[in-house]
């Protein structure tokens, strides 16, 4: 009887002397997980709450929107998909973002291969390629207006040389925004592709070369499948950067025409029309379109690389 009574007492004594971390560990709780609390608060405060609040705004349309388009709480979505002036902004934004992202990624590949080796002037060339990253979109747009505007240096030079009869329209249109997206987005694409390419062991290509593979076969059969995850990630990041274009579309584009992008439409709804619910609706649709493109890119990547670790780099 006494032995039976002493056993629980000994167990209680052991539990009382154990540290709090050990007692929490016995319950599957690691005290170090509390270090994640600041990050969780940050995510909730700056992402989850604003996102949920924005979704809530989309189902609170203004009375004038309900009267004009119907649809009840979904009047904002009814207006978005039935008003050509707003709905067409999806395709106008895609016409800018997709070519710009694709161009930046494709041009980055040969340049990254060239700068992979060692040669004189490599550091200077790399610096020049990433230098536009320091400019920012507003300064880039201002530079385009000064250089390629109707009274810019380029047009004046071509007119003085009698190469053209009238100034070229290179800004305040689709081309102006495309130039801006390429200038501002290319450094990111180049740095990312270079970093992913540096993670591929050159001995793999050397082995393929000893087996008789030419440069095209080595690239398609060896390098590209390993580089595919990096190219997909680079395309996604540059696409999202280009898809959210706003300053360039307003400064060097045609805000009411060919560069009527979604970010600009959301700004008009928010700042000019004081229609916060419609602005939130446009923002939500922007996010959905971006997620669809990301899903398609990741699906395509899975056909090129099927490794368990996500590829080299």
PDB file of C-alpha atoms in Angstrom:
ATOM      1  CA  UNK A   1       0.000   0.000   0.000  1.00  0.00           C
ATOM      2  CA  UNK A   2       2.768   2.433   0.891  1.00  0.00           C
ATOM      3  CA  UNK A   3       4.653   1.602  -2.304  1.00  0.00           C
ATOM      4  CA  UNK A   4       1.541   2.379  -4.290  1.00  0.00           C
ATOM      5  CA  UNK A   5       1.219   5.766  -2.628  1.00  0.00           C
ATOM      6  CA  UNK A   6       4.893   6.614  -3.117  1.00  0.00           C
ATOM      7  CA  UNK A   7       4.846   6.037  -6.873  1.00  0.00           C
ATOM      8  CA  UNK A   8       2.496   8.926  -7.747  1.00  0.00           C
ATOM      9  CA  UNK A   9       4.363  11.132  -5.311  1.00  0.00           C
ATOM     10  CA  UNK A  10       7.669  10.364  -7.005  1.00  0.00           C
ATOM     11  CA  UNK A  11       6.102  11.097 -10.397  1.00  0.00           C
ATOM     12  CA  UNK A  12       4.752  14.439  -9.160  1.00  0.00           C
ATOM     13  CA  UNK A  13       8.162  15.326  -7.742  1.00  0.00           C
ATOM     14  CA  UNK A  14       9.847  14.573 -11.060  1.00  0.00           C
ATOM     15  CA  UNK A  15       7.306  16.698 -12.951  1.00  0.00           C
ATOM     16  CA  UNK A  16       7.750  19.582 -10.548  1.00  0.00           C
ATOM     17  CA  UNK A  17      11.518  19.565 -10.917  1.00  0.00           C
ATOM     18  CA  UNK A  18      11.375  19.357 -14.731  1.00  0.00           C
ATOM     19  CA  UNK A  19      11.867  22.634 -16.591  1.00  0.00           C
ATOM     20  CA  UNK A  20       8.976  24.358 -18.305  1.00  0.00           C
ATOM     21  CA  UNK A  21      10.492  23.683 -21.726  1.00  0.00           C
ATOM     22  CA  UNK A  22      10.668  19.956 -20.988  1.00  0.00           C
ATOM     23  CA  UNK A  23       7.094  19.876 -19.756  1.00  0.00           C
ATOM     24  CA  UNK A  24       5.927  21.708 -22.880  1.00  0.00           C
ATOM     25  CA  UNK A  25       7.986  19.372 -25.047  1.00  0.00           C
ATOM     26  CA  UNK A  26       6.203  16.390 -23.474  1.00  0.00           C
ATOM     27  CA  UNK A  27       2.960  17.893 -24.757  1.00  0.00           C
ATOM     28  CA  UNK A  28       4.423  18.485 -28.215  1.00  0.00           C
ATOM     29  CA  UNK A  29       4.947  22.223 -27.681  1.00  0.00           C
ATOM     30  CA  UNK A  30       8.356  23.722 -28.393  1.00  0.00           C
ATOM     31  CA  UNK A  31       8.965  27.007 -26.570  1.00  0.00           C
ATOM     32  CA  UNK A  32      11.031  28.239 -29.517  1.00  0.00           C
ATOM     33  CA  UNK A  33       7.841  28.394 -31.554  1.00  0.00           C
ATOM     34  CA  UNK A  34       7.023  31.586 -29.676  1.00  0.00           C
ATOM     35  CA  UNK A  35       9.761  33.231 -31.752  1.00  0.00           C
ATOM     36  CA  UNK A  36       7.378  32.947 -34.709  1.00  0.00           C
ATOM     37  CA  UNK A  37       4.807  35.125 -32.978  1.00  0.00           C
ATOM     38  CA  UNK A  38       6.179  38.488 -34.252  1.00  0.00           C
ATOM     39  CA  UNK A  39       6.192  37.125 -37.810  1.00  0.00           C
ATOM     40  CA  UNK A  40       2.621  35.871 -37.449  1.00  0.00           C
ATOM     41  CA  UNK A  41       1.474  39.234 -36.090  1.00  0.00           C
ATOM     42  CA  UNK A  42       3.222  40.942 -39.006  1.00  0.00           C
ATOM     43  CA  UNK A  43       1.529  38.673 -41.566  1.00  0.00           C
ATOM     44  CA  UNK A  44      -1.903  39.067 -39.998  1.00  0.00           C
ATOM     45  CA  UNK A  45      -1.611  42.849 -39.640  1.00  0.00           C
ATOM     46  CA  UNK A  46      -0.151  43.613 -43.074  1.00  0.00           C
ATOM     47  CA  UNK A  47      -1.540  40.856 -45.274  1.00  0.00           C
ATOM     48  CA  UNK A  48      -4.379  38.729 -43.937  1.00  0.00           C
ATOM     49  CA  UNK A  49      -6.415  41.535 -42.352  1.00  0.00           C
ATOM     50  CA  UNK A  50      -6.109  43.961 -45.317  1.00  0.00           C
ATOM     51  CA  UNK A  51      -6.931  41.109 -47.710  1.00  0.00           C
ATOM     52  CA  UNK A  52     -10.004  40.068 -45.725  1.00  0.00           C
ATOM     53  CA  UNK A  53     -11.065  43.696 -45.342  1.00  0.00           C
ATOM     54  CA  UNK A  54     -10.707  44.222 -49.093  1.00  0.00           C
ATOM     55  CA  UNK A  55     -12.862  41.183 -49.852  1.00  0.00           C
ATOM     56  CA  UNK A  56     -15.452  42.536 -47.457  1.00  0.00           C
ATOM     57  CA  UNK A  57     -15.503  45.858 -49.291  1.00  0.00           C
ATOM     58  CA  UNK A  58     -16.209  44.147 -52.610  1.00  0.00           C
ATOM     59  CA  UNK A  59     -19.605  42.952 -51.339  1.00  0.00           C
ATOM     60  CA  UNK A  60     -20.545  46.406 -50.062  1.00  0.00           C
ATOM     61  CA  UNK A  61     -21.305  48.243 -53.327  1.00  0.00           C
ATOM     62  CA  UNK A  62     -22.451  51.817 -53.431  1.00  0.00           C
ATOM     63  CA  UNK A  63     -26.134  52.480 -53.954  1.00  0.00           C
ATOM     64  CA  UNK A  64     -25.465  54.059 -57.333  1.00  0.00           C
ATOM     65  CA  UNK A  65     -23.666  50.907 -58.457  1.00  0.00           C
ATOM     66  CA  UNK A  66     -26.562  48.688 -57.420  1.00  0.00           C
ATOM     67  CA  UNK A  67     -29.057  50.989 -59.140  1.00  0.00           C
ATOM     68  CA  UNK A  68     -27.059  51.046 -62.369  1.00  0.00           C
ATOM     69  CA  UNK A  69     -25.937  47.415 -62.608  1.00  0.00           C
ATOM     70  CA  UNK A  70     -28.056  45.378 -60.195  1.00  0.00           C
ATOM     71  CA  UNK A  71     -26.636  42.228 -58.698  1.00  0.00           C
ATOM     72  CA  UNK A  72     -27.173  43.059 -55.041  1.00  0.00           C
ATOM     73  CA  UNK A  73     -24.044  42.586 -52.979  1.00  0.00           C
ATOM     74  CA  UNK A  74     -22.203  41.409 -56.103  1.00  0.00           C
ATOM     75  CA  UNK A  75     -22.963  44.604 -58.028  1.00  0.00           C
ATOM     76  CA  UNK A  76     -19.263  45.522 -58.196  1.00  0.00           C
ATOM     77  CA  UNK A  77     -18.413  42.244 -59.921  1.00  0.00           C
ATOM     78  CA  UNK A  78     -21.389  42.627 -62.256  1.00  0.00           C
ATOM     79  CA  UNK A  79     -20.126  46.077 -63.248  1.00  0.00           C
ATOM     80  CA  UNK A  80     -16.545  44.876 -63.645  1.00  0.00           C
ATOM     81  CA  UNK A  81     -17.382  42.054 -66.047  1.00  0.00           C
ATOM     82  CA  UNK A  82     -20.057  43.967 -67.972  1.00  0.00           C
ATOM     83  CA  UNK A  83     -18.440  47.401 -68.313  1.00  0.00           C
ATOM     84  CA  UNK A  84     -16.052  47.177 -71.297  1.00  0.00           C
ATOM     85  CA  UNK A  85     -14.063  50.196 -70.128  1.00  0.00           C
ATOM     86  CA  UNK A  86     -13.122  48.351 -66.916  1.00  0.00           C
ATOM     87  CA  UNK A  87     -13.097  44.744 -68.136  1.00  0.00           C
ATOM     88  CA  UNK A  88     -10.808  45.452 -71.093  1.00  0.00           C
ATOM     89  CA  UNK A  89      -8.149  46.617 -68.637  1.00  0.00           C
ATOM     90  CA  UNK A  90      -7.359  42.932 -67.992  1.00  0.00           C
ATOM     91  CA  UNK A  91      -6.271  42.358 -71.588  1.00  0.00           C
ATOM     92  CA  UNK A  92      -4.494  45.717 -71.805  1.00  0.00           C
ATOM     93  CA  UNK A  93      -2.488  44.842 -68.704  1.00  0.00           C
ATOM     94  CA  UNK A  94      -1.706  41.344 -69.980  1.00  0.00           C
ATOM     95  CA  UNK A  95      -0.534  42.813 -73.314  1.00  0.00           C
ATOM     96  CA  UNK A  96       2.086  44.720 -71.371  1.00  0.00           C
ATOM     97  CA  UNK A  97       3.042  42.311 -68.591  1.00  0.00           C
ATOM     98  CA  UNK A  98       3.401  39.050 -70.525  1.00  0.00           C
ATOM     99  CA  UNK A  99       5.659  40.321 -73.359  1.00  0.00           C
ATOM    100  CA  UNK A 100       7.775  42.371 -70.954  1.00  0.00           C
ATOM    101  CA  UNK A 101       8.321  39.443 -68.578  1.00  0.00           C
ATOM    102  CA  UNK A 102       8.998  37.018 -71.424  1.00  0.00           C
ATOM    103  CA  UNK A 103      11.458  39.394 -73.096  1.00  0.00           C
ATOM    104  CA  UNK A 104      13.366  40.036 -69.862  1.00  0.00           C
ATOM    105  CA  UNK A 105      13.704  36.314 -69.115  1.00  0.00           C
ATOM    106  CA  UNK A 106      14.714  35.291 -72.643  1.00  0.00           C
ATOM    107  CA  UNK A 107      17.317  38.044 -73.001  1.00  0.00           C
ATOM    108  CA  UNK A 108      18.716  37.282 -69.554  1.00  0.00           C
ATOM    109  CA  UNK A 109      19.568  33.687 -70.475  1.00  0.00           C
ATOM    110  CA  UNK A 110      22.312  34.301 -73.092  1.00  0.00           C
ATOM    111  CA  UNK A 111      23.720  37.214 -71.102  1.00  0.00           C
ATOM    112  CA  UNK A 112      23.888  35.092 -67.965  1.00  0.00           C
ATOM    113  CA  UNK A 113      25.679  32.358 -69.939  1.00  0.00           C
ATOM    114  CA  UNK A 114      28.131  34.892 -71.317  1.00  0.00           C
ATOM    115  CA  UNK A 115      28.910  36.317 -67.886  1.00  0.00           C
ATOM    116  CA  UNK A 116      29.210  32.850 -66.401  1.00  0.00           C
ATOM    117  CA  UNK A 117      32.844  32.574 -67.450  1.00  0.00           C
ATOM    118  CA  UNK A 118      35.808  34.743 -66.613  1.00  0.00           C
ATOM    119  CA  UNK A 119      36.930  37.499 -68.976  1.00  0.00           C
ATOM    120  CA  UNK A 120      38.205  41.032 -68.848  1.00  0.00           C
ATOM    121  CA  UNK A 121      35.470  43.594 -68.276  1.00  0.00           C
ATOM    122  CA  UNK A 122      33.040  41.112 -66.723  1.00  0.00           C
ATOM    123  CA  UNK A 123      32.522  43.188 -63.579  1.00  0.00           C
ATOM    124  CA  UNK A 124      31.937  46.379 -65.568  1.00  0.00           C
ATOM    125  CA  UNK A 125      29.452  44.668 -67.868  1.00  0.00           C
ATOM    126  CA  UNK A 126      27.557  43.170 -64.935  1.00  0.00           C
ATOM    127  CA  UNK A 127      27.397  46.564 -63.255  1.00  0.00           C
ATOM    128  CA  UNK A 128      25.991  48.219 -66.362  1.00  0.00           C
ATOM    129  CA  UNK A 129      23.327  45.533 -66.736  1.00  0.00           C
ATOM    130  CA  UNK A 130      22.025  45.894 -63.182  1.00  0.00           C
ATOM    131  CA  UNK A 131      22.474  49.665 -62.921  1.00  0.00           C
ATOM    132  CA  UNK A 132      18.850  50.460 -63.921  1.00  0.00           C
ATOM    133  CA  UNK A 133      17.696  48.759 -60.736  1.00  0.00           C
ATOM    134  CA  UNK A 134      18.762  51.894 -58.863  1.00  0.00           C
ATOM    135  CA  UNK A 135      16.632  54.257 -60.933  1.00  0.00           C
ATOM    136  CA  UNK A 136      13.087  53.355 -59.961  1.00  0.00           C
ATOM    137  CA  UNK A 137      10.029  53.535 -62.195  1.00  0.00           C
ATOM    138  CA  UNK A 138       9.419  57.274 -61.855  1.00  0.00           C
ATOM    139  CA  UNK A 139      12.999  58.243 -62.721  1.00  0.00           C
ATOM    140  CA  UNK A 140      12.982  55.747 -65.583  1.00  0.00           C
ATOM    141  CA  UNK A 141       9.807  57.280 -66.968  1.00  0.00           C
ATOM    142  CA  UNK A 142      11.259  60.771 -66.662  1.00  0.00           C
ATOM    143  CA  UNK A 143      14.391  59.646 -68.474  1.00  0.00           C
ATOM    144  CA  UNK A 144      12.348  58.174 -71.302  1.00  0.00           C
ATOM    145  CA  UNK A 145      10.447  61.437 -71.706  1.00  0.00           C
ATOM    146  CA  UNK A 146      13.711  63.385 -71.910  1.00  0.00           C
ATOM    147  CA  UNK A 147      15.471  60.941 -74.222  1.00  0.00           C
ATOM    148  CA  UNK A 148      12.688  59.538 -76.441  1.00  0.00           C
ATOM    149  CA  UNK A 149      10.022  62.244 -76.283  1.00  0.00           C
ATOM    150  CA  UNK A 150       8.960  64.272 -79.296  1.00  0.00           C
ATOM    151  CA  UNK A 151      11.476  66.949 -78.300  1.00  0.00           C
ATOM    152  CA  UNK A 152      13.931  64.463 -76.801  1.00  0.00           C
ATOM    153  CA  UNK A 153      17.550  63.903 -77.688  1.00  0.00           C
ATOM    154  CA  UNK A 154      16.859  60.903 -79.929  1.00  0.00           C
ATOM    155  CA  UNK A 155      14.276  62.616 -82.117  1.00  0.00           C
ATOM    156  CA  UNK A 156      16.343  65.797 -82.392  1.00  0.00           C
ATOM    157  CA  UNK A 157      19.385  63.773 -83.445  1.00  0.00           C
ATOM    158  CA  UNK A 158      17.418  61.846 -86.078  1.00  0.00           C
ATOM    159  CA  UNK A 159      15.845  65.055 -87.389  1.00  0.00           C
ATOM    160  CA  UNK A 160      19.194  66.818 -87.564  1.00  0.00           C
ATOM    161  CA  UNK A 161      20.660  63.880 -89.482  1.00  0.00           C
ATOM    162  CA  UNK A 162      17.665  63.975 -91.871  1.00  0.00           C
ATOM    163  CA  UNK A 163      16.898  60.346 -91.072  1.00  0.00           C
ATOM    164  CA  UNK A 164      13.238  61.082 -90.282  1.00  0.00           C
ATOM    165  CA  UNK A 165      10.797  63.766 -91.405  1.00  0.00           C
ATOM    166  CA  UNK A 166       8.829  64.002 -88.161  1.00  0.00           C
ATOM    167  CA  UNK A 167       9.452  62.951 -84.551  1.00  0.00           C
ATOM    168  CA  UNK A 168       8.908  59.331 -83.664  1.00  0.00           C
ATOM    169  CA  UNK A 169       6.120  58.600 -81.183  1.00  0.00           C
ATOM    170  CA  UNK A 170       8.057  56.468 -78.700  1.00  0.00           C
ATOM    171  CA  UNK A 171       6.400  57.595 -75.471  1.00  0.00           C
ATOM    172  CA  UNK A 172       2.888  58.388 -74.233  1.00  0.00           C
ATOM    173  CA  UNK A 173       1.755  55.134 -75.801  1.00  0.00           C
ATOM    174  CA  UNK A 174       2.156  51.362 -75.547  1.00  0.00           C
ATOM    175  CA  UNK A 175       5.837  51.474 -76.524  1.00  0.00           C
ATOM    176  CA  UNK A 176       6.719  53.940 -73.799  1.00  0.00           C
ATOM    177  CA  UNK A 177       5.325  51.702 -71.058  1.00  0.00           C
ATOM    178  CA  UNK A 178       6.937  48.608 -72.592  1.00  0.00           C
ATOM    179  CA  UNK A 179      10.342  50.300 -72.639  1.00  0.00           C
ATOM    180  CA  UNK A 180       9.895  51.299 -69.021  1.00  0.00           C
ATOM    181  CA  UNK A 181       8.940  47.770 -67.946  1.00  0.00           C
ATOM    182  CA  UNK A 182      11.918  46.281 -69.744  1.00  0.00           C
ATOM    183  CA  UNK A 183      14.382  48.786 -68.280  1.00  0.00           C
ATOM    184  CA  UNK A 184      13.101  48.388 -64.731  1.00  0.00           C
ATOM    185  CA  UNK A 185      12.440  44.632 -64.853  1.00  0.00           C
ATOM    186  CA  UNK A 186      15.481  43.344 -66.724  1.00  0.00           C
ATOM    187  CA  UNK A 187      18.000  43.738 -63.829  1.00  0.00           C
ATOM    188  CA  UNK A 188      15.813  41.553 -61.594  1.00  0.00           C
ATOM    189  CA  UNK A 189      15.500  38.879 -64.286  1.00  0.00           C
ATOM    190  CA  UNK A 190      19.226  38.952 -65.051  1.00  0.00           C
ATOM    191  CA  UNK A 191      20.272  38.634 -61.408  1.00  0.00           C
ATOM    192  CA  UNK A 192      17.844  35.776 -60.767  1.00  0.00           C
ATOM    193  CA  UNK A 193      18.795  33.813 -63.885  1.00  0.00           C
ATOM    194  CA  UNK A 194      22.485  34.299 -63.105  1.00  0.00           C
ATOM    195  CA  UNK A 195      22.055  33.010 -59.577  1.00  0.00           C
ATOM    196  CA  UNK A 196      20.116  29.945 -60.729  1.00  0.00           C
ATOM    197  CA  UNK A 197      22.621  29.248 -63.494  1.00  0.00           C
ATOM    198  CA  UNK A 198      25.511  29.403 -61.037  1.00  0.00           C
ATOM    199  CA  UNK A 199      23.913  26.501 -59.148  1.00  0.00           C
ATOM    200  CA  UNK A 200      24.271  24.142 -62.121  1.00  0.00           C
ATOM    201  CA  UNK A 201      27.511  22.183 -62.086  1.00  0.00           C
ATOM    202  CA  UNK A 202      29.474  22.943 -65.315  1.00  0.00           C
ATOM    203  CA  UNK A 203      30.845  19.400 -65.236  1.00  0.00           C
ATOM    204  CA  UNK A 204      27.434  18.136 -66.368  1.00  0.00           C
ATOM    205  CA  UNK A 205      27.749  20.070 -69.616  1.00  0.00           C
ATOM    206  CA  UNK A 206      31.365  18.998 -69.954  1.00  0.00           C
ATOM    207  CA  UNK A 207      30.323  15.360 -69.616  1.00  0.00           C
ATOM    208  CA  UNK A 208      27.675  15.812 -72.290  1.00  0.00           C
ATOM    209  CA  UNK A 209      30.253  17.442 -74.555  1.00  0.00           C
ATOM    210  CA  UNK A 210      32.617  14.484 -74.211  1.00  0.00           C
ATOM    211  CA  UNK A 211      29.738  12.263 -75.322  1.00  0.00           C
ATOM    212  CA  UNK A 212      29.415  14.237 -78.558  1.00  0.00           C
ATOM    213  CA  UNK A 213      26.573  16.611 -77.734  1.00  0.00           C
ATOM    214  CA  UNK A 214      26.766  20.003 -79.439  1.00  0.00           C
ATOM    215  CA  UNK A 215      25.939  23.259 -77.625  1.00  0.00           C
ATOM    216  CA  UNK A 216      22.270  23.138 -78.604  1.00  0.00           C
ATOM    217  CA  UNK A 217      21.847  19.570 -77.402  1.00  0.00           C
ATOM    218  CA  UNK A 218      23.669  20.373 -74.164  1.00  0.00           C
ATOM    219  CA  UNK A 219      21.409  23.326 -73.522  1.00  0.00           C
ATOM    220  CA  UNK A 220      18.135  21.557 -74.355  1.00  0.00           C
ATOM    221  CA  UNK A 221      18.924  18.170 -72.773  1.00  0.00           C
ATOM    222  CA  UNK A 222      21.046  19.183 -69.778  1.00  0.00           C
ATOM    223  CA  UNK A 223      20.953  22.857 -68.846  1.00  0.00           C
ATOM    224  CA  UNK A 224      17.367  23.824 -69.655  1.00  0.00           C
ATOM    225  CA  UNK A 225      15.660  21.092 -67.584  1.00  0.00           C
ATOM    226  CA  UNK A 226      17.811  22.032 -64.579  1.00  0.00           C
ATOM    227  CA  UNK A 227      17.293  25.734 -65.178  1.00  0.00           C
ATOM    228  CA  UNK A 228      13.537  25.430 -65.739  1.00  0.00           C
ATOM    229  CA  UNK A 229      12.532  25.931 -62.076  1.00  0.00           C
ATOM    230  CA  UNK A 230      14.644  29.083 -61.931  1.00  0.00           C
ATOM    231  CA  UNK A 231      13.253  30.412 -65.202  1.00  0.00           C
ATOM    232  CA  UNK A 232       9.703  29.788 -63.997  1.00  0.00           C
ATOM    233  CA  UNK A 233      10.357  31.635 -60.750  1.00  0.00           C
ATOM    234  CA  UNK A 234      12.042  34.498 -62.602  1.00  0.00           C
ATOM    235  CA  UNK A 235       9.153  34.796 -65.045  1.00  0.00           C
ATOM    236  CA  UNK A 236       6.618  34.804 -62.200  1.00  0.00           C
ATOM    237  CA  UNK A 237       8.412  37.551 -60.292  1.00  0.00           C
ATOM    238  CA  UNK A 238       8.974  39.750 -63.331  1.00  0.00           C
ATOM    239  CA  UNK A 239       5.389  39.182 -64.502  1.00  0.00           C
ATOM    240  CA  UNK A 240       3.932  40.216 -61.139  1.00  0.00           C
ATOM    241  CA  UNK A 241       6.195  43.275 -61.162  1.00  0.00           C
ATOM    242  CA  UNK A 242       5.023  44.240 -64.654  1.00  0.00           C
ATOM    243  CA  UNK A 243       1.365  43.367 -64.068  1.00  0.00           C
ATOM    244  CA  UNK A 244       1.135  45.870 -61.220  1.00  0.00           C
ATOM    245  CA  UNK A 245       2.518  48.688 -63.362  1.00  0.00           C
ATOM    246  CA  UNK A 246       1.156  52.100 -62.439  1.00  0.00           C
ATOM    247  CA  UNK A 247       3.618  55.052 -62.630  1.00  0.00           C
ATOM    248  CA  UNK A 248       4.829  54.136 -66.118  1.00  0.00           C
ATOM    249  CA  UNK A 249       1.307  53.722 -67.460  1.00  0.00           C
ATOM    250  CA  UNK A 250       0.467  57.201 -66.234  1.00  0.00           C
ATOM    251  CA  UNK A 251       3.692  59.049 -67.067  1.00  0.00           C
ATOM    252  CA  UNK A 252       4.865  57.537 -70.359  1.00  0.00           C
ATOM    253  CA  UNK A 253       1.694  55.743 -71.451  1.00  0.00           C
ATOM    254  CA  UNK A 254      -1.794  56.509 -72.684  1.00  0.00           C
ATOM    255  CA  UNK A 255      -3.898  56.280 -69.473  1.00  0.00           C
ATOM    256  CA  UNK A 256      -7.195  56.488 -71.307  1.00  0.00           C
ATOM    257  CA  UNK A 257      -6.335  54.147 -74.136  1.00  0.00           C
ATOM    258  CA  UNK A 258      -3.743  51.470 -74.853  1.00  0.00           C
ATOM    259  CA  UNK A 259      -2.209  51.551 -71.350  1.00  0.00           C
ATOM    260  CA  UNK A 260      -5.414  51.622 -69.309  1.00  0.00           C
ATOM    261  CA  UNK A 261      -4.032  49.031 -66.897  1.00  0.00           C
ATOM    262  CA  UNK A 262      -5.862  47.541 -63.926  1.00  0.00           C
ATOM    263  CA  UNK A 263      -3.815  49.402 -61.323  1.00  0.00           C
ATOM    264  CA  UNK A 264      -4.756  52.663 -63.000  1.00  0.00           C
ATOM    265  CA  UNK A 265      -8.435  51.695 -63.017  1.00  0.00           C
ATOM    266  CA  UNK A 266      -8.269  50.857 -59.304  1.00  0.00           C
ATOM    267  CA  UNK A 267      -6.657  54.239 -58.632  1.00  0.00           C
ATOM    268  CA  UNK A 268      -9.397  56.039 -60.548  1.00  0.00           C
ATOM    269  CA  UNK A 269     -12.111  54.212 -58.629  1.00  0.00           C
ATOM    270  CA  UNK A 270     -10.406  55.008 -55.325  1.00  0.00           C
ATOM    271  CA  UNK A 271      -9.042  58.500 -55.841  1.00  0.00           C
ATOM    272  CA  UNK A 272     -11.325  60.094 -58.418  1.00  0.00           C
ATOM    273  CA  UNK A 273     -14.695  58.358 -57.948  1.00  0.00           C
ATOM    274  CA  UNK A 274     -14.388  57.734 -54.192  1.00  0.00           C
ATOM    275  CA  UNK A 275     -15.671  54.217 -54.860  1.00  0.00           C
ATOM    276  CA  UNK A 276     -13.571  52.188 -52.442  1.00  0.00           C
ATOM    277  CA  UNK A 277     -15.578  48.999 -52.925  1.00  0.00           C
ATOM    278  CA  UNK A 278     -15.006  49.057 -56.695  1.00  0.00           C
ATOM    279  CA  UNK A 279     -11.311  49.734 -56.195  1.00  0.00           C
ATOM    280  CA  UNK A 280     -11.123  46.686 -53.920  1.00  0.00           C
ATOM    281  CA  UNK A 281     -12.970  44.610 -56.507  1.00  0.00           C
ATOM    282  CA  UNK A 282     -10.439  45.514 -59.190  1.00  0.00           C
ATOM    283  CA  UNK A 283      -7.589  44.687 -56.796  1.00  0.00           C
ATOM    284  CA  UNK A 284      -9.101  41.279 -56.006  1.00  0.00           C
ATOM    285  CA  UNK A 285      -9.530  40.487 -59.700  1.00  0.00           C
ATOM    286  CA  UNK A 286      -5.905  41.526 -60.265  1.00  0.00           C
ATOM    287  CA  UNK A 287      -4.804  39.027 -57.647  1.00  0.00           C
ATOM    288  CA  UNK A 288      -6.928  36.252 -59.159  1.00  0.00           C
ATOM    289  CA  UNK A 289      -5.509  36.859 -62.655  1.00  0.00           C
ATOM    290  CA  UNK A 290      -1.959  36.817 -61.305  1.00  0.00           C
ATOM    291  CA  UNK A 291      -2.612  33.557 -59.460  1.00  0.00           C
ATOM    292  CA  UNK A 292      -3.990  31.968 -62.635  1.00  0.00           C
ATOM    293  CA  UNK A 293      -0.885  32.922 -64.613  1.00  0.00           C
ATOM    294  CA  UNK A 294       1.361  31.668 -61.803  1.00  0.00           C
ATOM    295  CA  UNK A 295      -0.507  28.347 -61.728  1.00  0.00           C
ATOM    296  CA  UNK A 296      -0.109  27.929 -65.504  1.00  0.00           C
ATOM    297  CA  UNK A 297       3.631  28.679 -65.325  1.00  0.00           C
ATOM    298  CA  UNK A 298       4.179  26.234 -62.461  1.00  0.00           C
ATOM    299  CA  UNK A 299       2.219  23.574 -64.329  1.00  0.00           C
ATOM    300  CA  UNK A 300       4.385  24.093 -67.401  1.00  0.00           C
ATOM    301  CA  UNK A 301       7.504  23.885 -65.263  1.00  0.00           C
ATOM    302  CA  UNK A 302       6.440  20.476 -63.981  1.00  0.00           C
ATOM    303  CA  UNK A 303       6.652  19.100 -67.532  1.00  0.00           C
ATOM    304  CA  UNK A 304      10.297  20.183 -67.855  1.00  0.00           C
ATOM    305  CA  UNK A 305      11.521  19.196 -64.406  1.00  0.00           C
ATOM    306  CA  UNK A 306      10.124  16.444 -62.193  1.00  0.00           C
ATOM    307  CA  UNK A 307      12.754  16.363 -59.444  1.00  0.00           C
ATOM    308  CA  UNK A 308      11.784  16.255 -55.787  1.00  0.00           C
ATOM    309  CA  UNK A 309      13.892  19.213 -54.717  1.00  0.00           C
ATOM    310  CA  UNK A 310      12.704  21.777 -57.256  1.00  0.00           C
ATOM    311  CA  UNK A 311      15.813  21.794 -59.430  1.00  0.00           C
ATOM    312  CA  UNK A 312      19.257  23.260 -59.293  1.00  0.00           C
ATOM    313  CA  UNK A 313      20.073  26.805 -58.251  1.00  0.00           C
TER     314      UNK A 313
END
